[in-house]
Short mmCIF file of C-alpha atoms and ligand atoms in Angstrom, two decimals:
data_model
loop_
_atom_site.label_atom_id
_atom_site.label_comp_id
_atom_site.label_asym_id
_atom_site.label_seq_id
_atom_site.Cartn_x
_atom_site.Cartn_y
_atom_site.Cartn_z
CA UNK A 14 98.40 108.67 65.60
CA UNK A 15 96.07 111.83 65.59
CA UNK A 16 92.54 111.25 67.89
CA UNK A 17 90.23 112.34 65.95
CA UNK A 18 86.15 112.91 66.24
CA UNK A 19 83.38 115.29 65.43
CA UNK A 20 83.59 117.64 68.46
CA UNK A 21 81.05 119.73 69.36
CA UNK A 22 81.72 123.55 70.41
CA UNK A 23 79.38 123.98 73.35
CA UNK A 24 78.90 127.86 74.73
CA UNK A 25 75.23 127.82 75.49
CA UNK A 26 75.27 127.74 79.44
CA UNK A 27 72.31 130.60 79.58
CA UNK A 28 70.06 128.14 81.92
CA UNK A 29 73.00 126.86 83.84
CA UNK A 30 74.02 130.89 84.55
CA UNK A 31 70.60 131.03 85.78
CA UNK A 32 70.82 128.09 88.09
CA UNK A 33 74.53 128.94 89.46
CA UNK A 34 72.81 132.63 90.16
CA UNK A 35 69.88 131.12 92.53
CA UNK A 36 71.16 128.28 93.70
CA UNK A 37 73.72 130.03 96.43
CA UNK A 38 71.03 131.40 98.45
CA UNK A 39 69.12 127.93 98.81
CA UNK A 40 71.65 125.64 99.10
CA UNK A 41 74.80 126.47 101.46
CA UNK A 42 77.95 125.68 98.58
CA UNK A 43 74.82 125.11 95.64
CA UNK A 44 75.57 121.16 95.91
CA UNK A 45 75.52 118.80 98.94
CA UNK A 46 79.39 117.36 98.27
CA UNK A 47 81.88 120.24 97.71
CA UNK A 48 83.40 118.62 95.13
CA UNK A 49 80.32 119.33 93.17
CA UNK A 50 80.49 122.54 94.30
CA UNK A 51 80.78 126.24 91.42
CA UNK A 52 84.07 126.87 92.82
CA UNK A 53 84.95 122.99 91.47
CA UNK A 54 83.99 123.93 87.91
CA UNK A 55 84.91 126.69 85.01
CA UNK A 56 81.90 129.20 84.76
CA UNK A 57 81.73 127.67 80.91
CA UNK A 58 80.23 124.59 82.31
CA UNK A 59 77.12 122.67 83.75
CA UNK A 60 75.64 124.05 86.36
CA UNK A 61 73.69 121.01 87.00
CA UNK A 62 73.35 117.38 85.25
CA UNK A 63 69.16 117.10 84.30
CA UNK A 64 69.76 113.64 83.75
CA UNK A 65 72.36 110.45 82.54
CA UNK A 66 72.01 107.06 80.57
CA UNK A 67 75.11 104.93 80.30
CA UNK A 68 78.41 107.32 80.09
CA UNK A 69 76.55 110.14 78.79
CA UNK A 70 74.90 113.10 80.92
CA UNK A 71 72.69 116.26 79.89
CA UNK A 72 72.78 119.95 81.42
CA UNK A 73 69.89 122.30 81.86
CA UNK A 74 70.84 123.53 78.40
CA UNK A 75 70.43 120.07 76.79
CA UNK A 76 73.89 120.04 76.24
CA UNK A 77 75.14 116.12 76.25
CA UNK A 78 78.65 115.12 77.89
CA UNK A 79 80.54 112.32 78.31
CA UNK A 80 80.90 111.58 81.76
CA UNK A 81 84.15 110.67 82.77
CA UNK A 82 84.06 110.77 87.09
CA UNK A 83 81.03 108.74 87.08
CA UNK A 84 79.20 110.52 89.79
CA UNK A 85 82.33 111.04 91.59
CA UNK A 86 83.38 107.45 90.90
CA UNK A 87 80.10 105.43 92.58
CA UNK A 88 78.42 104.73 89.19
CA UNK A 89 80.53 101.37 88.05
CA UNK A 90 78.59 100.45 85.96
CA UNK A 91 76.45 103.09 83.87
CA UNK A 92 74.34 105.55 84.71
CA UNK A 93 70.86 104.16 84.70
CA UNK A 94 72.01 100.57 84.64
CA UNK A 95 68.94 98.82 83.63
CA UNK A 96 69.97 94.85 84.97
CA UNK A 97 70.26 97.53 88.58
CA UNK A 98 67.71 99.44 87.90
CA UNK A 99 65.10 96.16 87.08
CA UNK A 100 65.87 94.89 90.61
CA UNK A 101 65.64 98.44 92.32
CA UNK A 102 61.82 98.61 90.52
CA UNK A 103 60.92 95.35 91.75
CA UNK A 104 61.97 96.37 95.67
CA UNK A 105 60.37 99.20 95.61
CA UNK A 106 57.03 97.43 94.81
CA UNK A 107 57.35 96.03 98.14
CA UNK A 108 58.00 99.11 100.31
CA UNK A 109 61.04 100.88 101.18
CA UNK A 110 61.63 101.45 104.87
CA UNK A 111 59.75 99.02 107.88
CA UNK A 112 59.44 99.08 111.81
CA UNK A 113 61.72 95.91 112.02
CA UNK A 114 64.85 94.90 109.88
CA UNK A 115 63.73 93.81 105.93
CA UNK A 116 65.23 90.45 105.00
CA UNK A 117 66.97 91.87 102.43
CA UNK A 118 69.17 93.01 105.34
CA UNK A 119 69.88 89.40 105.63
CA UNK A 120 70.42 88.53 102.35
CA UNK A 121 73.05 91.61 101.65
CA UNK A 122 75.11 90.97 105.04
CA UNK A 123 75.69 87.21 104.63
CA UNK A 124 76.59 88.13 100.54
CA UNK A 125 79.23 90.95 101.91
CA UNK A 126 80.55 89.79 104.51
CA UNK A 127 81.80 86.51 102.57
CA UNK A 128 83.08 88.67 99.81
CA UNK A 129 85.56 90.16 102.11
CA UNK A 130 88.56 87.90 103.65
CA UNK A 131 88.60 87.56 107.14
CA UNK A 132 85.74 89.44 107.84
CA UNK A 133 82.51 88.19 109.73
CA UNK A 134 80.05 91.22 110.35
CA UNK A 135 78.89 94.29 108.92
CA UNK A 136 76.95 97.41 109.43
CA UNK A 137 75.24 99.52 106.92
CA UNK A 138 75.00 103.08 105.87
CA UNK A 139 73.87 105.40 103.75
CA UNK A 140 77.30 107.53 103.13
CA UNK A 141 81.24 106.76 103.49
CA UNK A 142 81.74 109.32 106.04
CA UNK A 143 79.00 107.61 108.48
CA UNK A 144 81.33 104.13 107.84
CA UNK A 145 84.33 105.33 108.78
CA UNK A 146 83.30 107.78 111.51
CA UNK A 147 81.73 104.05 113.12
CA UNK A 148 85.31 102.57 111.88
CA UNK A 149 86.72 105.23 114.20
CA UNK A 150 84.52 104.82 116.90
CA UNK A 151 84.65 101.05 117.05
CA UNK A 152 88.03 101.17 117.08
CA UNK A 153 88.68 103.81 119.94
CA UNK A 154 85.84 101.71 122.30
CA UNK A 155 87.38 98.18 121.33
CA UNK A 156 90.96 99.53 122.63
CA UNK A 157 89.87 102.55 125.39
CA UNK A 158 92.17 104.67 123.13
CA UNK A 159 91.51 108.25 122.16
CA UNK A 160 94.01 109.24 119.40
CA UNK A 161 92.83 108.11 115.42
CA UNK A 162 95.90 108.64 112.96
CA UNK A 163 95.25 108.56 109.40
CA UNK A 164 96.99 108.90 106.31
CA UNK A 165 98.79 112.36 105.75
CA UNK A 166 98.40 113.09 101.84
CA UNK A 167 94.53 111.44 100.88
CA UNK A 168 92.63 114.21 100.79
CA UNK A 169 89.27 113.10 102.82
CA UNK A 170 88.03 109.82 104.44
CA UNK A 171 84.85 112.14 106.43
CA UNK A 172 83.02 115.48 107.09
CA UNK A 173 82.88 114.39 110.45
CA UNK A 174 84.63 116.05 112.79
CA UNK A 175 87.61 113.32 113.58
CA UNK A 176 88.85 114.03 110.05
CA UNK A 177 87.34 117.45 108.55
CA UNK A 178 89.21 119.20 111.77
CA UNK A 179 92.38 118.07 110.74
CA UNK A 180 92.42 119.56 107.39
CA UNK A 181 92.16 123.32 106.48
CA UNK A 182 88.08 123.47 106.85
CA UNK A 183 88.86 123.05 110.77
CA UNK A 184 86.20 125.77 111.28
CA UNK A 185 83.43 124.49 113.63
CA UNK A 186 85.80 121.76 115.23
CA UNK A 187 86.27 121.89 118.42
CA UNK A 188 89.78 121.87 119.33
CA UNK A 189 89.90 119.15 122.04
CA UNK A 190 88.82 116.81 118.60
CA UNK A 191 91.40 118.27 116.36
CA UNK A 192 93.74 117.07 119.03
CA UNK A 193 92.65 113.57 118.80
CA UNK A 194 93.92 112.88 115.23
CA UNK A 195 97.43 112.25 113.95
CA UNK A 196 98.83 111.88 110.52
CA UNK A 197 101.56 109.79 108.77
CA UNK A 198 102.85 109.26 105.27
CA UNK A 199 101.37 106.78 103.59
CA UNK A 200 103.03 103.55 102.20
CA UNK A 201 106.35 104.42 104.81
CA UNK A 202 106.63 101.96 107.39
CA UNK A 203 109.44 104.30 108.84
CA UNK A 204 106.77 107.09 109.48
CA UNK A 205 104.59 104.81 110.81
CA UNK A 206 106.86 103.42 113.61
CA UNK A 207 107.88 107.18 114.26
CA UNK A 208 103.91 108.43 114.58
CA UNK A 209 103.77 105.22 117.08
CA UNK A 210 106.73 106.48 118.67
CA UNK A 211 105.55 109.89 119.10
CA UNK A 212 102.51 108.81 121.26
CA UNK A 213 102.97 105.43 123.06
CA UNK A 214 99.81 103.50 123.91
CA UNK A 215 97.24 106.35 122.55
CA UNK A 216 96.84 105.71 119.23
CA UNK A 217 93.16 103.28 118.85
CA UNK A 218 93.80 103.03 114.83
CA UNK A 219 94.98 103.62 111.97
CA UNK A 220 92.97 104.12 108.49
CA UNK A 221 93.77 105.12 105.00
CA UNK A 222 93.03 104.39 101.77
CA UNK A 223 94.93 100.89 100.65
CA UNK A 224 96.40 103.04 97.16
CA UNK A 225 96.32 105.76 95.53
CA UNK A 226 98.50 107.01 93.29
CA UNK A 227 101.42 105.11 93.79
CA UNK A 228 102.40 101.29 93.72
CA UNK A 229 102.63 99.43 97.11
CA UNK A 230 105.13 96.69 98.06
CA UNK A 231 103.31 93.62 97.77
CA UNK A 232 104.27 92.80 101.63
CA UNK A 233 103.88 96.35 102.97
CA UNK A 234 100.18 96.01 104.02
CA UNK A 235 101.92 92.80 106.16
CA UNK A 236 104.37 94.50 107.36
CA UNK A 237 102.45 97.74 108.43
CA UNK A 238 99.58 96.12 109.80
CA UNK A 239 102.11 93.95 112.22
CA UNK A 240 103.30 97.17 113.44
CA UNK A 241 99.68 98.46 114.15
CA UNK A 242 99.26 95.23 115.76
CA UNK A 243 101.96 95.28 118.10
CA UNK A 244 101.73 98.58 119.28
CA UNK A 245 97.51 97.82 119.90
CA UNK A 246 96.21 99.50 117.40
CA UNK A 247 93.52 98.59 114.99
CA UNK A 248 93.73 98.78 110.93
CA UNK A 249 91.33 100.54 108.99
CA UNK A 250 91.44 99.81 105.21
CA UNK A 251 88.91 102.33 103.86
CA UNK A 252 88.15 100.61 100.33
CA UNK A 253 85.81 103.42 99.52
CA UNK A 254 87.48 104.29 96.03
CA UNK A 255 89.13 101.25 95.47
CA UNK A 256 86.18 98.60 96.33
CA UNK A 257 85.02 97.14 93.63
CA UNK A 258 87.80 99.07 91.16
CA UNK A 259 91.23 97.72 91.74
CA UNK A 260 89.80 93.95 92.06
CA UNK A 261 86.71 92.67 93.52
CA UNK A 262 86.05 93.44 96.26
CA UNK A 263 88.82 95.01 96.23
CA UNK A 264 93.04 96.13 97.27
CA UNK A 265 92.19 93.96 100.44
CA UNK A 266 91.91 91.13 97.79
CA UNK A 267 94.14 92.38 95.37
CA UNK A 268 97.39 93.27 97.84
CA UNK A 269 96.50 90.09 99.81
CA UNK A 270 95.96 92.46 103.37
CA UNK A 271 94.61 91.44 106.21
CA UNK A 272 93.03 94.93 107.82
CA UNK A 273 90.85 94.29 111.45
CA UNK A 274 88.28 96.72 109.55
CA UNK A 275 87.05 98.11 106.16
CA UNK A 276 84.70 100.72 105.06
CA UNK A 277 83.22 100.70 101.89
CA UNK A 278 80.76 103.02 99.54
CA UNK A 279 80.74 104.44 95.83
CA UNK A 280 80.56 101.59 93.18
CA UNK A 281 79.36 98.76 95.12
CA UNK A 282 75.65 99.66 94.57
CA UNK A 283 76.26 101.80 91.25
CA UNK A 284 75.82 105.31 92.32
CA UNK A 285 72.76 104.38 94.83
CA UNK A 286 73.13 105.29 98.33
CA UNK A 287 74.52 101.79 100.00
CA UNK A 288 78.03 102.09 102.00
CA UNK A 289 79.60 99.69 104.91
CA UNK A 290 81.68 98.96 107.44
CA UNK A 291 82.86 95.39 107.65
CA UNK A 292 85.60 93.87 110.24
CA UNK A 293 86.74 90.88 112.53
CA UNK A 294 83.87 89.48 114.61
CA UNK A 295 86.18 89.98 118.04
CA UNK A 296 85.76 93.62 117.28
CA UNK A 297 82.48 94.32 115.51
CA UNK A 298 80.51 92.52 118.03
CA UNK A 299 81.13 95.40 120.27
CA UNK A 300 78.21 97.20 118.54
CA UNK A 301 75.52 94.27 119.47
CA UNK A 302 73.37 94.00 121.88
CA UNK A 303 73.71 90.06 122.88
CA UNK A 304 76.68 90.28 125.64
CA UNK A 305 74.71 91.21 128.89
CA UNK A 306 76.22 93.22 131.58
CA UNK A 307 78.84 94.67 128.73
CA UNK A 308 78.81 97.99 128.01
CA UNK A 309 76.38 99.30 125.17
CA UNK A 310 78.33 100.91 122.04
CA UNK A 311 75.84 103.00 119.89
CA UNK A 312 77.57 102.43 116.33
CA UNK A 313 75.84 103.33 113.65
CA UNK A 314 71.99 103.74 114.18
CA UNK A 315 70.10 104.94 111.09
CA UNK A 316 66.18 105.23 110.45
CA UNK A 317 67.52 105.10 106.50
CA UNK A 318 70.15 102.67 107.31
CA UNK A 319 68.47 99.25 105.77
CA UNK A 320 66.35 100.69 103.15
CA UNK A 321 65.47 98.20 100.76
CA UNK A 322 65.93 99.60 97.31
CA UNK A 323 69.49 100.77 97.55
CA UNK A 324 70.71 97.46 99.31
CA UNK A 325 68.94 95.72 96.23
CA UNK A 326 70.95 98.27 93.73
CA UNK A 327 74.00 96.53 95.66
CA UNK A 328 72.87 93.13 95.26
CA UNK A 329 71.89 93.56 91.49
CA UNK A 330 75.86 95.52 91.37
CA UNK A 331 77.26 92.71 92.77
CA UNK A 332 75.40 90.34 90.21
CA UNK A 333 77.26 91.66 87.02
CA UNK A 334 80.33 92.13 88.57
CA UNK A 335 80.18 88.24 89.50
CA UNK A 336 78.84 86.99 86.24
CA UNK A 337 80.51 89.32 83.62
CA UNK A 338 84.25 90.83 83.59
CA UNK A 339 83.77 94.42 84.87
CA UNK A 340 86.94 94.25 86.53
CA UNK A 341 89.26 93.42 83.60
CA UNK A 342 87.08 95.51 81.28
CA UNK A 343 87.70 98.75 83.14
CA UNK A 344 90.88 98.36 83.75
CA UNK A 345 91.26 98.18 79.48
CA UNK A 346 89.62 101.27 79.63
CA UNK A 347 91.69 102.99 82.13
CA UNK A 348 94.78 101.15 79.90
CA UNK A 349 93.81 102.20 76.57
CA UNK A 350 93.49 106.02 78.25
CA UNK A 351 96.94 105.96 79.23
CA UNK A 352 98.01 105.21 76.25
CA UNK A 353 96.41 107.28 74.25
CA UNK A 354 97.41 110.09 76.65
CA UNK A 355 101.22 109.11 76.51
CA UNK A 356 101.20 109.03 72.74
CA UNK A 357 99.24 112.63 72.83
CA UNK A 358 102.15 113.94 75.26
CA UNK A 359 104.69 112.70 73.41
CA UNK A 360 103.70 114.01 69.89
CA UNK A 361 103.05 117.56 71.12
CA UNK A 362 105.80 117.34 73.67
CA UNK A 363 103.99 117.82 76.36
CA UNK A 364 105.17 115.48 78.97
CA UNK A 365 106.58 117.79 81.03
CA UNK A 366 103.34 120.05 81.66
CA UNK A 367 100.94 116.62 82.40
CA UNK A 368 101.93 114.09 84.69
CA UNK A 369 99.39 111.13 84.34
CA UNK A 370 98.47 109.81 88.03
CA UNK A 371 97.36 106.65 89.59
CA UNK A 372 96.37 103.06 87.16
CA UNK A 373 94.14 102.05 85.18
CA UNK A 374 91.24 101.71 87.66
CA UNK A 375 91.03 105.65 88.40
CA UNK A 376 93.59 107.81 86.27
CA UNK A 377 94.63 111.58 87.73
CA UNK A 378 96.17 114.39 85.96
CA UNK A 379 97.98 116.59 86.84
CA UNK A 380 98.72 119.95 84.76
CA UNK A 381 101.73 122.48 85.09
CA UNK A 382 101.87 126.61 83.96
CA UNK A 383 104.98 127.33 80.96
CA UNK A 384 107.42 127.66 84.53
CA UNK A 385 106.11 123.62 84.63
CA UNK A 386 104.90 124.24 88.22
CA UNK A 387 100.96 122.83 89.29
CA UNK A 388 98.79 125.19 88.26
CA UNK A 389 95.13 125.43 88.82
CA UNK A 390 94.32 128.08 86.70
CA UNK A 391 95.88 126.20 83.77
CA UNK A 392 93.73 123.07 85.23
CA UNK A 393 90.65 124.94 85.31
CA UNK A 394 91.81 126.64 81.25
CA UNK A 395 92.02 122.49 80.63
CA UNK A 396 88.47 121.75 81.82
CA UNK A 397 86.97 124.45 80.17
CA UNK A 398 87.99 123.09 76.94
CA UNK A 399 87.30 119.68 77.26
CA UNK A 400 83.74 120.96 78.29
CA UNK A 401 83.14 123.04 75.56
CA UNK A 402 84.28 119.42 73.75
CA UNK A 403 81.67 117.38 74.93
CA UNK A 404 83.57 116.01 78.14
CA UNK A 405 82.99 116.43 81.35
CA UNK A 406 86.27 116.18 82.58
CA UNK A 407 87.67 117.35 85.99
CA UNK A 408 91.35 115.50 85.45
CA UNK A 409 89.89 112.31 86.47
CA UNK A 410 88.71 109.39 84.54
CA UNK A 411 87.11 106.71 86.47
CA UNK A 412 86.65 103.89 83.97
CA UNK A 413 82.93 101.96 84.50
CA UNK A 414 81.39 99.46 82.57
CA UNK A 415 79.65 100.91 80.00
CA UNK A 416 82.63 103.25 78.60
CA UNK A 417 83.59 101.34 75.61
CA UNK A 418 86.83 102.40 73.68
CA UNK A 419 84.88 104.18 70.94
CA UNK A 420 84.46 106.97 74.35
CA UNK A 421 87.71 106.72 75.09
CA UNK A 422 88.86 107.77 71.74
CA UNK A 423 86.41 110.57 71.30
CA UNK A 424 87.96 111.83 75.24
CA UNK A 425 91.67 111.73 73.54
CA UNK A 426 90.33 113.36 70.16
CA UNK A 427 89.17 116.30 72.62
CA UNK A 428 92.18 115.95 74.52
CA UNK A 429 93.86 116.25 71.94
CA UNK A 430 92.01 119.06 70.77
CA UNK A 431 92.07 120.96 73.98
CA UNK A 432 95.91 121.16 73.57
CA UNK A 433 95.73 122.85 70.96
CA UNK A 434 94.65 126.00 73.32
CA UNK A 435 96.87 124.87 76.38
CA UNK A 436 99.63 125.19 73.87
CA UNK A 437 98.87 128.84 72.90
CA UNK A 438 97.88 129.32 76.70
CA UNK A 439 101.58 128.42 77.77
CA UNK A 440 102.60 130.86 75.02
CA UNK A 441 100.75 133.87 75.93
CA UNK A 442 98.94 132.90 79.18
CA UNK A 443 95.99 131.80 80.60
CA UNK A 444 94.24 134.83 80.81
CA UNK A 445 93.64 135.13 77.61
CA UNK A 446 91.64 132.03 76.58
CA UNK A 447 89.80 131.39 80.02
CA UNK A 448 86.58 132.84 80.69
CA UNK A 449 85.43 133.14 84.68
CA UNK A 450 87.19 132.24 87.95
CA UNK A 451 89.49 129.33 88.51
CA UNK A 452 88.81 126.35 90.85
CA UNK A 453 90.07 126.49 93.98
CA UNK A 454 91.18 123.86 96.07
CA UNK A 455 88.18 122.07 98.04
CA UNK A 456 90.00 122.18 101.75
CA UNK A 457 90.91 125.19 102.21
CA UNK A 458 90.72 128.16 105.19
CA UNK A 459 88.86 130.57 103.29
CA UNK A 460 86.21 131.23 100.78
C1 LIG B 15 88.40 107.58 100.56
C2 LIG B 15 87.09 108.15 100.98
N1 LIG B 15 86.58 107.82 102.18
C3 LIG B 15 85.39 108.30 102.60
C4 LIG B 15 84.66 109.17 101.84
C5 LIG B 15 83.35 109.73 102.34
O1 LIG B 15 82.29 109.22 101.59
P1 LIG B 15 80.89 110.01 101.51
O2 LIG B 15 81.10 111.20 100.63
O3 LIG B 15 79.95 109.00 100.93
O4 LIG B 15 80.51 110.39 102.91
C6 LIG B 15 85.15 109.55 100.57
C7 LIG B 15 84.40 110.49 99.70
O5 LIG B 15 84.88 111.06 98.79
C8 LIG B 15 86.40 109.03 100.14
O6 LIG B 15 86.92 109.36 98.95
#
């Protein structure tokens, strides 16, 4: 079956050249994630986003897109959600930020922490990296340990130092941290035992992200987490991508694990700034202030930490995704993508230059040159066109609640579309058909 839509053909980017020529010398990288970042982006593209309503999004140029990474996968429900946005209006009536705690506080922690098995406390924060940096921290003062080891291939769990000095952007990091952190493959309990091996009685835990692009054993989380266990270590499950996306709350619930810890962030407050760190009572306590004599632990300690509004955008998220089924619906989405996808591959025979990536919660793709090898200038050839189709596509869709399948049609019919070039691309290269620079990768040594 052909996709097919009315595409547009968009090639006004005149104010977005303007922005992408000023905005270097105000903001260091032009965006305050990297992944946001120019170098992220074909130059025929937005340069910035003026504003979004349900899947949809604008550029400077008033060019409309649909939005398929859903501000980098924390929108799960729809841009401008209004059920979220109604209760966000009414909390801000009442003040945002106070000299003690707000009872909203109160309200969120009891709601969280009994949405998450076997955990008893929690701590707020305002991004992911500030929840597992306090993960990490817990965890080396709970077992006097020094060493953090965390999963070799997932490509960033904090721009704190633990973790940003173990990848290529090491610059900055001192190298008495980079020391501290070890790696192991994910989902290979042989690796594990080996890293453990490798460094007897230093490791204090172990975090990474419950699944990615591959399916898990449904007793491996068991299996691994015993082997933590009995070589003292702590488990980290950082559900930052997958809360609220592979199951509610998420793969804890969903693989049945049992981690000591979790961090969480992205959808569970749709897009507004609310992340977490939840865990056993035996080691969260740690952080309080109630066992006299004890040591003090300074966890996480935030002026913006409890503000009001974004803990109600949670509480509002977690409303719809308790009374209506967000879940199943965008996992239909991410379904109906796939295969659409498939049947596009296989009509133009194209499987061999795509490989399609991860489930139907949050589906990657990968894209090869004519030798079939990755190829990022054929990636960034691939986003250019799906732009210049009305898509906003960066090889990730991350299916929310207000895509319906009518989008996901019109995203195949410009997939489709876009193929059409690829195809000629692979022919007589890339060169030839793609204007600008191509993406780089985000971690890397140099500029
Ligand atoms: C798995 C994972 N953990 C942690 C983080 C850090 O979150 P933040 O960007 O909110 O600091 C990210 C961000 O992309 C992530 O993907």
């Amino acid at each position: 079956m052909k996709h097919s839509a009315t595409l547009p053909n968009i090639t006004n980017f005149a104010k977005s050249d303007v922005y992408r020529s000023r905005i270097h010398d105000l903001i260091p990288g032009g965006a305050h994630t990297y992944s946001k970042g120019d170098d992220q982006f074909p130059i025929h593209s937005p340069a910035a986003i003026t504003h979004a309503k349900g899947v949809y999004c604008w550029d400077l140029d008033g060019n409309k897109y649909l939005d398929t990474l859903m501000g980098l996968t924390s929108v799960s429900l729809g841009h401008a959600y209004e059920p979220v946005l109604a209760r966000v209006r009414e909390e801000l009536e009442k003040g945002s930020n106070f000299s003690r705690p707000s009872t909203i506080e109160h309200e969120m922690a009891e709601r969280f922490v009994n949405l998450v098995p076997g955990h008893d406390m929690i701590k707020f924060a305002k991004n992911g990296s500030t929840a597992t940096t306090a993960a990490v921290k817990i965890a080396r003062a709970y077992t006097g340990r020094q060493l953090v080891a965390r999963t070799a291939e997932h490509p960033f769990y904090s721009y704190d130092d633990w973790f940003i000095g173990s990848t290529d952007c090491d610059l900055g990091v001192p190298d008495s941290v980079k020391s501290k952190t070890v790696t192991f493959k994910h989902n290979d309990l042989e690796d594990l035992e080996r890293m453990f091996n490798e460094h007897p009685g230093e490791i204090a835990c172990v975090l990474g992200e419950p699944e990615k692009w591959q399916e898990i054993e449904p007793d491996f989380y068991k299996k691994a987490i015993d082997i933590a266990h009995k070589h003292g270590a702590i488990w980290v499950m950082d559900e930052m991508i997958t809360g609220f996306k592979t199951d509610y709350p998420g793969s804890i619930k969903r693989l049945n694990a049992e981690p000591d810890l979790a961090t969480w962030g992205k959808g569970i407050a749709n897009g507004f700034s609310f992340c977490a760190l939840t865990g056993k009572k035996e080691i969260m306590q740690l952080g309080g202030i109630n066992r006299p004599g004890e040591p003090k632990l300074f966890l996480v300690s935030t002026t913006h930490g409890g503000e009001t509004h974004s803990i109600a955008a949670g509480l509002a998220t977690m409303d719809v995704f308790e009374s209506e089924p967000v879940i199943q619906h965008n996992h239909k989405i991410g379904d109906h993508f796939i295969n659409g996808l498939n049947e596009i591959l296989d009509r133009r025979g194209l499987q061999d230059y795509f490989d399609i990536m991860g489930f139907n919660w949050s589906i990657g793709l990968g894209i090869r040159n004519a030798e079939k090898q990755p190829d990022l200038d054929y990636r960034t050839l691939f986003m250019q066109e799906m732009i210049k189709r009305g898509v906003l596509y960066q090889g990730i869709l991350s299916p929310c609640y207000s895509h319906t399948i009518e989008d996901i049609d019109y995203m195949l019919a410009a997939f489709d579309d876009s193929c059409v070039v690829f195809e000629r691309a692979l022919e007589d290269g890339y060169e030839k058909h793609l204007v600008g620079p191509s993406i780089k990768p985000v971690f890397r040594k140099f500029n």
